[in-house]
């Protein structure tokens, strides 16, 4: 039988621990509270099993059997320790008969459960795990039946210091006595990444951990144990091994932020929530290792008391615990908060700190107070947008906030609304400003009552101060005011056409300064667009200087407008303006006129009446305008014989040819008399130029007819057309001639007569003849000769011997189809040598004569020039230059005999 222990196999300090001890018949537990175990009492949760004072477990009732695993909780308590608990599981396993003894203990699976602030571990021998098989007889007459066997998990403490490898458990098969067994493990941590964390002795079956484990990296492992024979055949079914990494307190709590910011209103009641802090511990939060508790270490400043705030040890919420928060005294608190694991145990837990900055936010608990009970100012009359007084205020609340911003109101003393108070956004002062002009003659002073408040309402329970109200005295200063026209603008009515010198009205002004000495007012004209009026400087009488005309461009909607100026003799002088509007009544002073002045009609009457619509217009208005009367004059008599006029409406009439009257195409002047409806009426004789022209079937004048109507006959029209055609032909011929001449100029060679050449008879255009004495030359001499005899038989002159010798051509080397890279140099040299020795290759070895300019030149011979070199020169080196220099070498390299 084997013992399987789920507690971590590490040593501890002197903490109270359970220690399992194997007895002959039952499992024995020993408990050490580090105080001698005086008065320690053990209790079992299962009534079938009891625990003696020495820690031994026994069956205290009938029916206590281990056919099925039994699990019970043991409790130890005493005067020197807290209550400690542990879980014990009792179970049976089958072992080979050779390994069974009469005194084999029952397997005990024990699990330590931490309580009361500490975590405790147990030191036990390494357990042995046996592959489950069918039951065997353990005692005479008793045969155990086969049952499933649950392998308890293996607990390994993290961060173990070794030595490594550290044995965890032994795995064995009950067939290892008969055959050779090889053990192996698979899974994450064995043959899967991370590899080789666990290993097993393939012969002995001992499983080891090879390195320290980190629960925060991986908290558990699942392995499978295998047993095979030497041929690799499976001997036992694989068993599952669960390895749990037991947490150790190796991580401090970590705050998410090092600095937290919160706020709370001043004057808040105790228990007001302020802010929340949280810390995270990477250890197991189901154990004391990961259970974080909070506390406040310090508060700065200590006003009004050192402990204005408290923190919930479990949640991290900070709340107020005392009244007295006043932003005007302390606007910010700095609190150091400590987070400790092990449920806040300062002796064993790990700690960390963070800073909480708590800002005390402002509330409107301080009403604004004016610095004085009375203020004063003065303002000149008739001035606006002038600051006449400045009201200063004190407010202890946060500047430039709604609790500090001041609002001023005038509650009495200004019923007409002459003043308003604007707030300076920077200084919070109140600026008393004039918004409506004040009159010294009406009010010499104003007594205002002003109250000030904040933009935000006062906090609950805060009353307004008596200093929030003040009186403001404003004195009005008298100034010289300009004269004013009582009626402005002034309207009068007159008929147009009144003669110059007519008195229209008296336009006088008044002086508002009644309390000053009597002032004299003088008048002048400021604006008179038509220059029709004048004003008396003393009394303001308006007189016409020209006849008033309603039809003038300066009259708008029958109204003529002029502006006058009134100036007093005050100090300084002041002036005011007044406008006079004259409504001009129309009289019949304009005769009517006819439009249009020109028109056209057909020479014959067609389907409808052939006529011209005319309109009468009159610059006057009703009743001096329409309806109009239209008539034709009696003289000359041809007018009424050929033409007729009929009235269509009050302003329109139709002028037309009489029926079956035919007129030659042309322009006819038809006089028409039109009269208006005035009293007396005015008439006007207007002449309308009517063009009579031939028309098409639709009654529209044709183009030819329109020309004929202008006074030209058919012959004249044909003549004009012929002239146009001739003119166009001449222009076309001229253009063609210009184009042809330009083309000939481009193609013709420019030949210059030597007699006319002003450039000293210099021959141009690539003609290579002789000089002054060779003006007549034979161009054939520049051509290729047919034979040498032909050249030699010619008289002296330009000669050209540049012929290819008539000899067999040289043979050049042929390059192979696939040349070798080393043959390229030889091929080039052979080709060069063949070309140098080939007389048929250009340039030909022949006599060339260039730039011959005839004989008899005044220039001296070049041979008269002496060489600058002294002594004889050896030209034998020319023989070494190859066939091309052979001729030159023969000429100069032959020695003195040559």
XYZ file of C-alpha atoms in Angstrom, residues 428-757:
330
model
C -14.659 90.925 -12.449
C -15.361 94.661 -11.966
C -18.645 96.227 -12.989
C -18.451 98.979 -15.611
C -21.414 101.371 -15.535
C -21.935 102.305 -19.213
C -24.262 104.817 -20.903
C -26.414 103.156 -23.543
C -28.976 105.941 -24.087
C -28.002 109.651 -24.267
C -28.828 111.703 -21.178
C -30.007 115.319 -21.304
C -28.724 117.827 -18.773
C -31.847 119.921 -19.219
C -33.964 116.871 -18.263
C -31.843 115.129 -15.560
C -28.844 116.665 -13.869
C -28.029 113.516 -11.831
C -29.020 109.847 -11.430
C -29.133 107.862 -8.144
C -28.769 104.153 -9.020
C -29.124 101.125 -6.732
C -26.943 98.210 -7.836
C -26.939 94.590 -6.651
C -24.284 92.004 -7.520
C -24.611 88.210 -7.661
C -22.754 85.254 -9.128
C -23.355 83.458 -12.362
C -24.005 80.308 -10.299
C -26.534 80.143 -7.508
C -25.289 80.227 -3.941
C -24.822 76.868 -2.289
C -27.551 75.565 -0.035
C -27.539 77.317 3.286
C -25.437 80.293 2.118
C -27.082 83.709 2.447
C -26.356 86.843 0.412
C -24.172 89.461 2.045
C -25.336 92.990 2.855
C -22.286 94.159 0.942
C -23.807 92.811 -2.282
C -25.797 96.068 -2.696
C -24.444 99.598 -3.256
C -25.568 103.016 -4.451
C -24.125 104.736 -7.548
C -24.417 108.504 -8.078
C -23.953 109.733 -11.666
C -23.723 113.455 -12.425
C -24.651 114.773 -15.890
C -22.400 117.486 -17.381
C -23.920 120.232 -19.528
C -22.411 120.698 -23.001
C -23.270 122.954 -25.947
C -25.845 121.033 -27.915
C -26.381 121.649 -31.633
C -29.549 123.365 -32.894
C -32.250 121.060 -34.143
C -35.082 121.427 -36.625
C -38.367 120.617 -34.917
C -39.777 119.166 -38.146
C -37.146 117.085 -39.879
C -37.646 116.380 -42.712
C -40.108 119.152 -43.561
C -42.629 118.530 -46.375
C -44.170 121.279 -48.598
C -46.162 121.186 -51.920
C -45.714 123.519 -54.898
C -46.543 123.510 -58.590
C -43.652 123.125 -60.931
C -42.757 126.087 -63.035
C -42.919 128.699 -60.226
C -40.602 131.542 -61.176
C -37.320 132.396 -59.481
C -37.633 134.522 -56.327
C -40.713 132.716 -55.044
C -40.751 132.268 -51.243
C -41.473 128.640 -50.439
C -41.314 128.377 -46.607
C -39.344 129.281 -43.488
C -37.141 126.427 -42.266
C -36.024 127.449 -38.748
C -34.189 125.563 -35.988
C -34.325 125.642 -32.166
C -31.519 125.650 -29.549
C -31.908 122.928 -26.871
C -29.610 124.745 -24.423
C -32.380 126.540 -22.561
C -30.341 127.055 -19.377
C -27.473 128.773 -21.140
C -27.449 132.356 -22.373
C -29.428 133.049 -25.551
C -27.458 131.899 -28.614
C -27.690 133.127 -32.234
C -28.426 130.584 -34.993
C -27.196 131.052 -38.557
C -28.462 129.054 -41.585
C -26.646 127.852 -44.677
C -27.290 125.560 -47.600
C -25.622 122.161 -47.308
C -26.928 120.259 -50.342
C -29.044 121.585 -53.265
C -28.528 119.228 -56.260
C -30.227 121.462 -58.916
C -29.224 124.752 -57.261
C -32.855 125.942 -57.233
C -33.029 127.277 -53.640
C -31.465 129.772 -51.241
C -31.933 130.308 -47.468
C -31.856 133.458 -45.398
C -28.951 133.254 -42.936
C -30.890 134.870 -40.117
C -34.444 133.558 -40.241
C -34.201 130.453 -42.466
C -36.587 131.629 -45.232
C -36.373 129.448 -48.385
C -36.575 131.278 -51.774
C -36.301 129.814 -55.299
C -33.393 130.897 -57.490
C -34.596 129.096 -60.626
C -37.789 127.618 -62.035
C -38.754 124.279 -60.499
C -39.152 121.461 -63.035
C -40.853 118.247 -62.071
C -39.395 116.464 -65.057
C -35.805 117.192 -63.932
C -33.442 114.305 -63.269
C -32.981 115.615 -59.735
C -36.635 114.981 -58.920
C -37.419 111.486 -57.645
C -41.063 110.435 -57.424
C -42.172 114.074 -57.768
C -40.072 115.085 -54.716
C -37.096 117.415 -54.727
C -34.878 117.175 -51.621
C -32.430 119.766 -50.212
C -30.431 119.831 -46.934
C -29.722 122.908 -44.800
C -27.376 123.578 -41.880
C -28.148 125.475 -38.630
C -25.101 126.598 -36.563
C -25.063 128.349 -33.158
C -22.393 130.635 -31.709
C -21.648 128.533 -28.633
C -18.193 127.435 -27.490
C -17.461 125.285 -29.247
C -19.950 125.986 -32.001
C -22.438 123.228 -32.749
C -24.502 122.640 -35.855
C -27.470 120.544 -36.881
C -28.931 119.590 -40.246
C -32.441 119.620 -41.598
C -33.964 118.227 -44.789
C -36.618 120.043 -46.894
C -38.714 117.889 -49.243
C -40.717 119.741 -51.951
C -43.511 117.824 -53.632
C -43.855 119.287 -57.187
C -47.357 119.317 -58.648
C -47.377 118.610 -62.391
C -48.574 121.145 -64.981
C -49.058 120.573 -68.734
C -45.715 121.918 -69.920
C -44.536 119.048 -72.150
C -46.099 118.108 -75.550
C -46.393 114.410 -76.426
C -43.919 112.631 -78.719
C -44.266 109.612 -81.036
C -42.197 106.429 -81.198
C -40.815 104.767 -83.230
C -39.307 107.362 -85.557
C -38.638 104.808 -88.331
C -40.466 101.711 -89.579
C -41.197 99.708 -92.738
C -44.273 98.318 -94.495
C -45.025 96.301 -97.648
C -45.684 98.084 -100.942
C -48.947 96.158 -101.346
C -51.632 95.180 -98.873
C -51.765 91.431 -98.133
C -54.025 89.277 -96.045
C -54.142 91.679 -93.088
C -53.993 95.418 -92.788
C -50.572 96.682 -93.754
C -49.515 99.309 -91.182
C -47.171 100.558 -88.487
C -48.005 100.693 -84.748
C -47.013 103.995 -83.149
C -47.036 105.029 -79.490
C -47.452 108.467 -77.909
C -45.360 109.372 -74.831
C -45.659 112.448 -72.564
C -43.273 113.549 -69.787
C -46.243 114.913 -67.841
C -48.569 112.838 -65.699
C -52.306 112.471 -65.614
C -54.423 114.395 -66.378
C -51.899 116.199 -68.588
C -50.949 113.105 -70.555
C -53.245 110.598 -72.340
C -55.529 109.715 -73.843
C -53.962 111.174 -76.964
C -55.478 112.325 -80.249
C -53.721 111.185 -83.481
C -54.372 112.812 -86.924
C -52.711 113.398 -90.286
C -52.083 116.962 -91.521
C -54.150 118.321 -94.397
C -51.075 119.544 -96.211
C -49.590 118.159 -98.312
C -52.627 116.480 -99.729
C -50.750 113.314 -100.729
C -50.415 112.385 -97.070
C -54.106 111.809 -96.467
C -54.541 110.412 -100.028
C -51.964 107.634 -99.483
C -51.999 107.148 -95.737
C -54.497 106.670 -92.977
C -54.180 106.624 -89.155
C -56.502 104.948 -86.683
C -56.453 105.068 -82.842
C -56.085 101.707 -81.119
C -56.192 102.876 -77.487
C -55.433 105.947 -75.424
C -51.685 105.763 -76.140
C -51.475 103.694 -79.373
C -52.425 104.183 -83.027
C -51.815 102.475 -86.420
C -50.394 104.216 -89.506
C -51.073 102.307 -92.749
C -51.397 102.648 -96.532
C -54.849 103.134 -97.885
C -56.468 100.094 -99.486
C -55.334 99.332 -103.068
C -52.719 102.058 -102.937
C -49.409 101.114 -104.508
C -46.193 103.021 -103.755
C -42.814 102.542 -105.306
C -40.249 101.033 -102.900
C -38.487 103.809 -101.051
C -38.416 105.906 -97.905
C -41.396 108.191 -97.205
C -41.670 110.834 -94.498
C -45.163 110.829 -92.990
C -46.061 113.701 -90.592
C -48.420 112.863 -87.698
C -50.011 115.332 -85.270
C -50.589 114.089 -81.681
C -52.301 116.050 -78.868
C -52.532 115.340 -75.104
C -55.454 115.773 -72.705
C -54.155 118.772 -70.792
C -56.041 122.009 -70.223
C -55.239 123.588 -72.551
C -53.947 120.639 -74.599
C -50.495 120.613 -76.184
C -49.841 119.244 -79.682
C -46.772 118.039 -81.474
C -46.082 117.345 -85.179
C -43.785 114.342 -85.538
C -42.380 112.885 -88.759
C -42.158 109.116 -89.136
C -39.837 107.683 -91.818
C -41.584 104.709 -93.394
C -39.690 102.350 -95.736
C -41.928 100.814 -98.382
C -40.466 97.551 -99.714
C -41.499 94.458 -101.711
C -42.599 91.612 -99.442
C -42.863 87.870 -99.743
C -46.081 85.897 -99.386
C -45.759 86.061 -95.576
C -45.679 89.853 -95.614
C -41.973 90.148 -94.759
C -39.649 92.476 -96.660
C -37.155 90.651 -98.903
C -33.465 91.503 -98.841
C -33.534 92.880 -102.359
C -36.629 94.742 -101.469
C -35.008 96.259 -98.433
C -32.138 97.509 -100.557
C -34.513 98.821 -103.140
C -36.424 100.533 -100.412
C -33.264 102.335 -99.475
C -33.448 104.149 -102.892
C -31.491 101.880 -105.352
C -32.877 100.462 -108.581
C -32.367 96.973 -110.036
C -29.592 98.111 -112.381
C -27.731 99.792 -109.564
C -27.967 96.679 -107.484
C -26.624 94.491 -110.327
C -23.744 96.916 -110.849
C -22.842 96.770 -107.203
C -22.813 92.991 -107.277
C -20.579 92.910 -110.382
C -18.121 95.310 -108.728
C -17.983 93.104 -105.654
C -17.237 90.020 -107.785
C -14.473 91.818 -109.704
C -12.928 93.058 -106.483
C -12.901 89.582 -105.022
C -11.307 88.155 -108.186
C -8.537 90.745 -108.072
C -7.804 89.954 -104.465
C -7.654 86.238 -105.278
C -5.270 86.780 -108.224
C -3.047 88.960 -106.106
C -2.808 86.323 -103.407
C -1.939 83.615 -105.964
C 0.752 85.820 -107.486
C 2.306 86.483 -104.086
C 2.385 82.766 -103.289
C 4.006 81.904 -106.647
C 6.634 84.603 -106.379
C 7.549 83.453 -102.906
C 7.910 79.864 -104.170
C 10.185 80.956 -107.045
C 12.269 82.978 -104.686
C 12.810 79.930 -102.543
C 13.769 77.650 -105.457
C 15.861 80.068 -107.527
C 19.614 80.054 -106.919
C 21.136 83.289 -105.900
C 23.664 84.284 -108.586
C 25.731 87.364 -107.976
C 27.361 89.250 -110.828
C 31.049 89.857 -109.999
C 30.684 93.373 -111.380
C 27.876 94.122 -108.901
C 29.431 92.338 -105.930
